[in-house]
Amino acid sequence: METKIFSKDQLDDAVKLLKRGELVAFPTETVYGLGALATDEVAVKNVYAAKGRPSDNPLIVTVSNPEMMARYVTQIPEVAEKLINQFWPGPLTIILKVKEGALPNAVTGGLTTAAFRNPQDKLTQELISKLDAPIVGPSANTSTKPSPTTAEHVFHDLNGKIAGIVDNGPTEIGLESTIIDLSVETPVVLRPGEITPEQLSEALGQAVLMNKGTTQTKGVPKAPGMKYRHYAPSAPVYIVDDVKDFEKIVYNNQVGVAALSNVLKNIEANNTFNLGENIDEAAHNLFGALRYFDEQKNIKKIYVQGFQQGDISAAYMNRLTKAAAGHHYFNK
Ligand code: AMP
Ligand code: MG
């Protein structure tokens, strides 16, 4: 299959393909999503196949407004209304109870809840509005690889496996949305993102919990995707928490280093990726850096700067820890 790239004036072609049950990747402010009509079970199953994603890992349902979401949920509780008013459209995914049979099992993974997101990207808003139906939106990468932050990343992973990609340039944030479960009594953040637990708790006027473990009672994962290895380049990744440690590493061409420009300028490394000037830029560039080194077949180790400060540092460290399988420079 030929994977077509659509620019902003070719949205109607993308809509036609989605209507026919084809897969089309779409831009958001976080990462590129892999779209398929959420009501079309066969199309949704093809998303799992294209990504190589385990089928018990449910998908996010992407809507163009809260009214579209209302068609599928049992109700919109007050907590959801508060968060929608403050953060939608934006990088926040909310989990709500769904009407029985409203969405295919392939979307929900057989759960009685579903995850809903309303992204900011204007092209994607228009695409879903024209379709007048939600699309599923897992990240448009091969499962376990870093999420795609450009149309080129999507093309690299899924060329020949999907019908098209709507290209709206690099994504702004570069890390996936915050996910909050509102189907339980006390809201729980299942995945950290740019919107922090503090912001959520302030908007709600109540405490929110952070999902620390990955499993619920009886071993059923709360956010099932969390049990899988993620974002992992082929070579091992190590987190460097203390910038002074960058001076102790022995560098050669087989060692990749991703750090801020002020760190890189002080070290002798020759195979580097500049993460930018600050933590926000580093978050924006992290997945691109992991992909950059993954393209180099002779690379043996990848060292990536860790961050403890900044609103997005929890999300950044969450993704980096998964890529590094928990390995830090100091305890490698
Ligand atoms: P991705 O689609 O790759 O951005 O990942 C979406 C994340 O949302 C995965 O970790 C899913 O397991 C999780 N997710 C989707 N739907 C639900 C749900 N109903 N309950 C809990 N987690 C969910
Ligand atoms: Mg993903």
Tab-separated table of C-alpha atoms and ligand atoms in Angstrom:
chain	number	residue	atom	x	y	z
A	1	MET	CA	0.000	0.000	0.000
A	2	GLU	CA	1.204	3.501	-0.794
A	3	THR	CA	1.228	5.778	2.273
A	4	LYS	CA	0.120	9.255	1.123
A	5	ILE	CA	1.166	12.460	2.884
A	6	PHE	CA	-1.673	14.994	3.164
A	7	SER	CA	-1.157	18.719	3.685
A	8	LYS	CA	-3.760	21.031	5.192
A	9	ASP	CA	-5.674	21.533	1.920
A	10	GLN	CA	-6.033	17.783	1.343
A	11	LEU	CA	-8.045	16.987	4.485
A	12	ASP	CA	-11.057	15.823	2.478
A	13	ASP	CA	-8.977	13.005	0.987
A	14	ALA	CA	-7.980	11.891	4.509
A	15	VAL	CA	-11.643	12.009	5.609
A	16	LYS	CA	-12.652	9.797	2.668
A	17	LEU	CA	-10.050	7.190	3.588
A	18	LEU	CA	-11.052	7.142	7.263
A	19	LYS	CA	-14.737	6.773	6.271
A	20	ARG	CA	-13.769	3.707	4.234
A	21	GLY	CA	-12.103	2.128	7.287
A	22	GLU	CA	-8.535	2.965	6.266
A	23	LEU	CA	-5.837	4.120	8.718
A	24	VAL	CA	-4.612	7.738	8.627
A	25	ALA	CA	-2.092	9.246	11.080
A	26	PHE	CA	-2.884	12.721	12.415
A	27	PRO	CA	-1.033	15.546	14.214
A	28	THR	CA	-1.700	16.655	17.791
A	29	GLU	CA	0.092	19.004	20.195
A	30	THR	CA	1.636	15.964	21.962
A	31	VAL	CA	2.634	13.245	19.429
A	32	TYR	CA	1.206	11.981	16.109
A	33	GLY	CA	-1.768	9.613	16.538
A	34	LEU	CA	-2.772	6.668	14.378
A	35	GLY	CA	-6.372	7.322	13.343
A	36	ALA	CA	-9.134	4.886	12.454
A	37	LEU	CA	-12.901	5.277	12.739
A	38	ALA	CA	-13.541	4.367	16.397
A	39	THR	CA	-16.910	2.812	15.572
A	40	ASP	CA	-15.457	0.470	12.934
A	41	GLU	CA	-14.218	-2.675	14.689
A	42	VAL	CA	-12.301	-3.983	11.671
A	43	ALA	CA	-10.526	-0.653	11.167
A	44	VAL	CA	-9.611	-0.555	14.869
A	45	LYS	CA	-8.212	-4.087	14.740
A	46	ASN	CA	-6.042	-2.996	11.831
A	47	VAL	CA	-4.545	-0.300	14.087
A	48	TYR	CA	-3.255	-2.969	16.479
A	49	ALA	CA	-1.874	-4.940	13.543
A	50	ALA	CA	-0.119	-1.926	11.950
A	51	LYS	CA	1.527	-0.956	15.246
A	52	GLY	CA	2.223	-4.504	16.403
A	53	ARG	CA	0.394	-3.506	19.593
A	54	PRO	CA	-0.868	-6.098	22.113
A	55	SER	CA	-4.654	-6.255	21.740
A	56	ASP	CA	-5.391	-5.994	25.490
A	57	ASN	CA	-4.028	-2.438	25.494
A	58	PRO	CA	-7.039	-0.139	24.960
A	59	LEU	CA	-6.957	2.889	22.662
A	60	ILE	CA	-7.659	6.557	23.248
A	61	VAL	CA	-10.832	7.868	21.570
A	62	THR	CA	-10.185	11.238	19.951
A	63	VAL	CA	-13.135	13.649	19.685
A	64	SER	CA	-13.529	17.167	18.303
A	65	ASN	CA	-15.652	18.394	21.245
A	66	PRO	CA	-17.284	17.205	24.510
A	67	GLU	CA	-20.665	16.764	22.749
A	68	MET	CA	-19.157	14.067	20.555
A	69	MET	CA	-17.869	12.280	23.665
A	70	ALA	CA	-21.338	12.536	25.272
A	71	ARG	CA	-22.677	10.106	22.631
A	72	TYR	CA	-20.630	7.293	24.185
A	73	VAL	CA	-20.386	7.881	27.955
A	74	THR	CA	-22.989	6.975	30.603
A	75	GLN	CA	-22.729	10.527	31.954
A	76	ILE	CA	-20.330	13.449	32.191
A	77	PRO	CA	-19.677	13.808	35.922
A	78	GLU	CA	-18.941	17.209	37.472
A	79	VAL	CA	-15.231	16.396	37.818
A	80	ALA	CA	-15.064	15.803	34.067
A	81	GLU	CA	-16.911	19.049	33.341
A	82	LYS	CA	-14.429	21.017	35.428
A	83	LEU	CA	-11.421	19.518	33.652
A	84	ILE	CA	-12.981	19.846	30.209
A	85	ASN	CA	-13.753	23.527	30.839
A	86	GLN	CA	-10.222	24.234	31.884
A	87	PHE	CA	-8.061	21.940	29.744
A	88	TRP	CA	-9.929	21.005	26.537
A	89	PRO	CA	-8.952	21.154	23.802
A	90	GLY	CA	-5.536	20.228	25.188
A	91	PRO	CA	-3.111	17.513	26.269
A	92	LEU	CA	-5.420	15.829	28.776
A	93	THR	CA	-7.054	12.406	28.333
A	94	ILE	CA	-9.948	11.537	30.644
A	95	ILE	CA	-11.293	8.077	31.417
A	96	LEU	CA	-15.048	7.755	31.847
A	97	LYS	CA	-17.591	4.946	31.994
A	98	VAL	CA	-19.070	4.137	28.587
A	99	LYS	CA	-22.539	2.987	27.536
A	100	GLU	CA	-22.595	-0.762	27.036
A	101	GLY	CA	-21.857	-1.640	23.434
A	102	ALA	CA	-21.347	1.993	22.387
A	103	LEU	CA	-17.763	1.333	21.310
A	104	PRO	CA	-16.241	-1.880	19.929
A	105	ASN	CA	-14.343	-4.119	22.380
A	106	ALA	CA	-11.289	-3.575	20.223
A	107	VAL	CA	-11.312	0.081	21.386
A	108	THR	CA	-11.911	-0.465	25.099
A	109	GLY	CA	-9.966	-3.716	25.461
A	110	GLY	CA	-13.170	-5.110	26.958
A	111	LEU	CA	-13.191	-2.555	29.836
A	112	THR	CA	-16.389	-0.726	30.874
A	113	THR	CA	-14.529	2.577	30.503
A	114	ALA	CA	-12.818	4.442	27.682
A	115	ALA	CA	-10.156	7.144	27.435
A	116	PHE	CA	-11.213	10.380	25.641
A	117	ARG	CA	-9.042	13.158	24.300
A	118	ASN	CA	-9.731	16.420	22.495
A	119	PRO	CA	-6.483	17.611	20.903
A	120	GLN	CA	-5.668	21.208	20.053
A	121	ASP	CA	-4.386	20.711	16.528
A	122	LYS	CA	-6.617	22.651	14.098
A	123	LEU	CA	-6.257	20.158	11.235
A	124	THR	CA	-7.186	17.239	13.470
A	125	GLN	CA	-10.151	19.162	14.910
A	126	GLU	CA	-11.361	19.794	11.369
A	127	LEU	CA	-10.708	16.201	10.297
A	128	ILE	CA	-12.837	14.750	13.112
A	129	SER	CA	-15.567	17.382	12.655
A	130	LYS	CA	-15.801	16.536	8.945
A	131	LEU	CA	-15.944	12.832	9.790
A	132	ASP	CA	-18.575	13.592	12.462
A	133	ALA	CA	-17.302	10.573	14.403
A	134	PRO	CA	-14.414	9.919	16.796
A	135	ILE	CA	-11.173	8.295	15.721
A	136	VAL	CA	-8.947	6.111	17.846
A	137	GLY	CA	-5.565	7.676	18.437
A	138	PRO	CA	-2.741	5.583	19.825
A	139	SER	CA	0.672	6.991	19.037
A	140	ALA	CA	1.511	6.387	15.369
A	141	ASN	CA	4.712	4.397	15.948
A	142	THR	CA	5.644	0.748	15.899
A	143	SER	CA	4.810	-0.618	19.357
A	144	THR	CA	7.760	-0.283	21.851
A	145	LYS	CA	9.519	2.391	19.720
A	146	PRO	CA	9.525	6.081	20.733
A	147	SER	CA	6.310	7.943	19.911
A	148	PRO	CA	6.469	9.989	16.689
A	149	THR	CA	6.805	13.760	16.948
A	150	THR	CA	7.038	14.380	13.186
A	151	ALA	CA	5.266	13.026	10.089
A	152	GLU	CA	8.681	11.649	9.025
A	153	HIS	CA	8.834	9.486	12.180
A	154	VAL	CA	5.391	8.082	11.329
A	155	PHE	CA	6.448	7.426	7.741
A	156	HIS	CA	9.604	5.672	8.942
A	157	ASP	CA	7.631	3.220	11.128
A	158	LEU	CA	4.402	2.743	9.166
A	159	ASN	CA	5.170	3.366	5.480
A	160	GLY	CA	3.273	0.776	3.447
A	161	LYS	CA	1.114	-0.242	6.427
A	162	ILE	CA	-1.271	2.739	6.578
A	163	ALA	CA	-3.161	4.722	3.948
A	164	GLY	CA	-1.969	8.203	4.858
A	165	ILE	CA	-0.466	10.795	7.187
A	166	VAL	CA	-1.816	14.309	7.746
A	167	ASP	CA	1.332	16.422	8.107
A	168	ASN	CA	1.211	19.556	10.233
A	169	GLY	CA	4.909	19.781	11.105
A	170	PRO	CA	6.640	18.828	14.371
A	171	THR	CA	4.429	18.505	17.457
A	172	GLU	CA	4.740	21.187	20.161
A	173	ILE	CA	4.981	19.278	23.429
A	174	GLY	CA	6.605	16.056	22.240
A	175	LEU	CA	5.387	13.808	25.095
A	176	GLU	CA	1.983	12.098	25.254
A	177	SER	CA	-1.035	13.520	27.085
A	178	THR	CA	-1.657	13.315	30.817
A	179	ILE	CA	-4.215	10.549	31.484
A	180	ILE	CA	-6.602	10.883	34.435
A	181	ASP	CA	-9.099	8.220	35.453
A	182	LEU	CA	-12.416	9.862	36.411
A	183	SER	CA	-14.360	6.592	36.518
A	184	VAL	CA	-13.308	5.978	40.127
A	185	GLU	CA	-14.205	7.796	43.345
A	186	THR	CA	-10.906	9.684	43.736
A	187	PRO	CA	-9.398	10.738	40.381
A	188	VAL	CA	-6.107	8.985	39.584
A	189	VAL	CA	-3.399	10.200	37.209
A	190	LEU	CA	-2.411	7.102	35.218
A	191	ARG	CA	0.197	8.739	33.002
A	192	PRO	CA	2.074	11.994	33.708
A	193	GLY	CA	2.107	14.619	30.966
A	194	GLU	CA	2.432	18.366	30.525
A	195	ILE	CA	-0.654	18.993	32.674
A	196	THR	CA	0.501	18.240	36.227
A	197	PRO	CA	-1.349	16.578	39.155
A	198	GLU	CA	-1.129	19.952	40.973
A	199	GLN	CA	-2.945	21.725	38.111
A	200	LEU	CA	-5.583	18.984	38.022
A	201	SER	CA	-6.103	19.032	41.744
A	202	GLU	CA	-6.413	22.829	41.722
A	203	ALA	CA	-8.971	22.744	38.902
A	204	LEU	CA	-10.976	20.064	40.730
A	205	GLY	CA	-10.694	21.562	44.199
A	206	GLN	CA	-9.801	18.104	45.508
A	207	ALA	CA	-6.815	15.797	45.800
A	208	VAL	CA	-5.865	13.540	42.907
A	209	LEU	CA	-3.883	10.343	43.321
A	210	MET	CA	-0.802	9.375	41.326
A	211	ASN	CA	-0.766	5.844	40.024
A	212	LYS	CA	2.449	4.499	41.527
A	213	GLY	CA	2.153	0.785	40.827
A	214	THR	CA	1.168	-0.600	37.478
A	215	THR	CA	-1.419	-3.072	38.704
A	216	GLN	CA	-4.834	-3.022	40.233
A	217	THR	CA	-6.227	-5.737	42.488
A	218	LYS	CA	-6.162	-9.205	40.965
A	219	GLY	CA	-3.248	-8.161	38.757
A	220	VAL	CA	-5.401	-6.342	36.190
A	221	PRO	CA	-3.325	-3.380	34.989
A	222	LYS	CA	-4.990	-0.044	35.638
A	223	ALA	CA	-3.589	1.522	32.469
A	224	PRO	CA	-2.823	-1.672	30.616
A	225	GLY	CA	-0.225	-0.077	28.351
A	226	MET	CA	1.987	0.499	31.360
A	227	LYS	CA	3.058	-3.110	31.614
A	228	TYR	CA	4.829	-3.095	28.248
A	229	ARG	CA	8.376	-2.031	27.431
A	230	HIS	CA	8.248	1.328	25.712
A	231	TYR	CA	10.220	3.938	23.799
A	232	ALA	CA	13.179	1.603	23.676
A	233	PRO	CA	15.982	1.986	21.134
A	234	SER	CA	17.937	-1.220	20.427
A	235	ALA	CA	21.042	-0.028	22.335
A	236	PRO	CA	20.815	0.344	26.132
A	237	VAL	CA	19.931	3.798	27.442
A	238	TYR	CA	21.333	5.254	30.703
A	239	ILE	CA	19.926	8.253	32.560
A	240	VAL	CA	22.528	10.765	33.697
A	241	ASP	CA	21.020	12.523	36.719
A	242	ASP	CA	24.022	14.641	37.690
A	243	VAL	CA	25.431	16.754	34.846
A	244	LYS	CA	28.944	16.458	36.357
A	245	ASP	CA	28.826	12.747	35.496
A	246	PHE	CA	28.914	13.623	31.778
A	247	GLU	CA	32.584	14.523	32.303
A	248	LYS	CA	33.367	11.010	33.638
A	249	ILE	CA	31.996	9.074	30.692
A	250	VAL	CA	34.504	7.662	28.188
A	251	TYR	CA	33.333	8.734	24.736
A	252	ASN	CA	33.795	7.201	21.308
A	253	ASN	CA	31.710	6.947	18.120
A	254	GLN	CA	29.683	4.077	19.562
A	255	VAL	CA	28.511	6.174	22.515
A	256	GLY	CA	25.572	8.521	21.941
A	257	VAL	CA	24.904	11.501	24.222
A	258	ALA	CA	21.690	13.530	24.409
A	259	ALA	CA	21.879	16.566	26.683
A	260	LEU	CA	21.216	20.316	26.822
A	261	SER	CA	23.530	22.533	24.791
A	262	ASN	CA	25.223	23.954	27.917
A	263	VAL	CA	26.233	20.407	28.905
A	264	LEU	CA	27.391	19.345	25.438
A	265	LYS	CA	29.691	22.345	25.040
A	266	ASN	CA	31.764	21.206	28.042
A	267	ILE	CA	32.377	17.579	27.062
A	268	GLU	CA	34.495	15.761	24.499
A	269	ALA	CA	31.712	13.590	23.060
A	270	ASN	CA	31.599	13.351	19.256
A	271	ASN	CA	28.246	11.607	18.757
A	272	THR	CA	25.743	13.994	20.299
A	273	PHE	CA	22.131	15.111	20.069
A	274	ASN	CA	21.342	18.594	21.351
A	275	LEU	CA	18.195	18.468	23.522
A	276	GLY	CA	17.955	22.280	23.472
A	277	GLU	CA	18.233	25.019	26.074
A	278	ASN	CA	15.844	23.886	28.816
A	279	ILE	CA	13.610	21.062	30.081
A	280	ASP	CA	10.656	22.048	27.856
A	281	GLU	CA	12.839	21.833	24.761
A	282	ALA	CA	14.320	18.573	26.063
A	283	ALA	CA	10.788	17.127	26.403
A	284	HIS	CA	10.011	18.267	22.860
A	285	ASN	CA	13.219	16.630	21.552
A	286	LEU	CA	13.504	13.439	23.658
A	287	PHE	CA	11.791	10.991	21.298
A	288	GLY	CA	13.606	12.456	18.292
A	289	ALA	CA	16.911	11.923	20.121
A	290	LEU	CA	16.121	8.274	20.913
A	291	ARG	CA	15.172	7.707	17.275
A	292	TYR	CA	18.315	9.477	16.035
A	293	PHE	CA	20.585	7.080	17.912
A	294	ASP	CA	18.427	4.062	17.088
A	295	GLU	CA	19.132	4.740	13.400
A	296	GLN	CA	22.864	4.224	14.006
A	297	LYS	CA	23.453	0.505	13.915
A	298	ASN	CA	26.902	0.603	15.522
A	299	ILE	CA	25.788	2.434	18.658
A	300	LYS	CA	26.473	0.544	21.913
A	301	LYS	CA	25.274	2.922	24.652
A	302	ILE	CA	23.089	6.003	24.818
A	303	TYR	CA	23.436	8.492	27.709
A	304	VAL	CA	20.532	10.901	28.201
A	305	GLN	CA	20.300	13.837	30.606
A	306	GLY	CA	17.811	13.464	33.453
A	307	PHE	CA	15.864	16.352	35.020
A	308	GLN	CA	14.410	16.826	38.476
A	309	GLN	CA	12.948	20.285	37.994
A	310	GLY	CA	10.233	21.815	35.785
A	311	ASP	CA	6.529	21.040	35.347
A	312	ILE	CA	7.152	18.559	32.571
A	313	SER	CA	10.061	16.770	34.303
A	314	ALA	CA	7.814	14.040	35.773
A	315	ALA	CA	6.498	13.201	32.297
A	316	TYR	CA	9.984	13.415	30.790
A	317	MET	CA	11.489	11.126	33.449
A	318	ASN	CA	8.566	8.682	33.138
A	319	ARG	CA	9.258	8.194	29.402
A	320	LEU	CA	13.038	8.220	29.795
A	321	THR	CA	12.899	5.667	32.633
A	322	LYS	CA	10.932	3.317	30.365
A	323	ALA	CA	13.402	3.808	27.516
A	324	ALA	CA	16.277	3.126	29.943
A	325	ALA	CA	14.489	0.178	31.603
A	326	GLY	CA	15.251	1.989	34.874
A	327	HIS	CA	19.051	2.171	34.357
A	328	HIS	CA	20.903	5.214	35.657
A	329	TYR	CA	24.545	6.070	34.955
A	330	PHE	CA	25.518	5.928	38.622
A	331	ASN	CA	24.217	2.402	39.190
A	332	LYS	CA	24.810	0.840	35.809
B	1	AMP	P1	-1.264	5.418	23.659
B	1	AMP	O1	-2.488	5.117	22.890
B	1	AMP	O2	-0.078	4.663	23.159
B	1	AMP	O3	-1.032	6.873	23.848
B	1	AMP	O4	-1.564	4.858	25.128
B	1	AMP	C1	-2.813	5.096	25.706
B	1	AMP	C2	-2.783	4.656	27.128
B	1	AMP	O5	-4.103	4.778	27.668
B	1	AMP	C3	-2.388	3.203	27.287
B	1	AMP	O6	-1.524	3.095	28.399
B	1	AMP	C4	-3.714	2.539	27.570
B	1	AMP	O7	-3.534	1.357	28.272
B	1	AMP	C5	-4.436	3.598	28.358
B	1	AMP	N1	-5.901	3.466	28.341
B	1	AMP	C6	-6.718	3.559	27.300
B	1	AMP	N2	-8.004	3.327	27.663
B	1	AMP	C7	-7.996	3.073	28.990
B	1	AMP	C8	-8.996	2.754	29.954
B	1	AMP	N3	-10.278	2.645	29.634
B	1	AMP	N4	-8.594	2.578	31.232
B	1	AMP	C9	-7.285	2.682	31.575
B	1	AMP	N5	-6.308	2.975	30.700
B	1	AMP	C10	-6.644	3.164	29.427
B	2	MG	MG	1.963	4.805	22.475
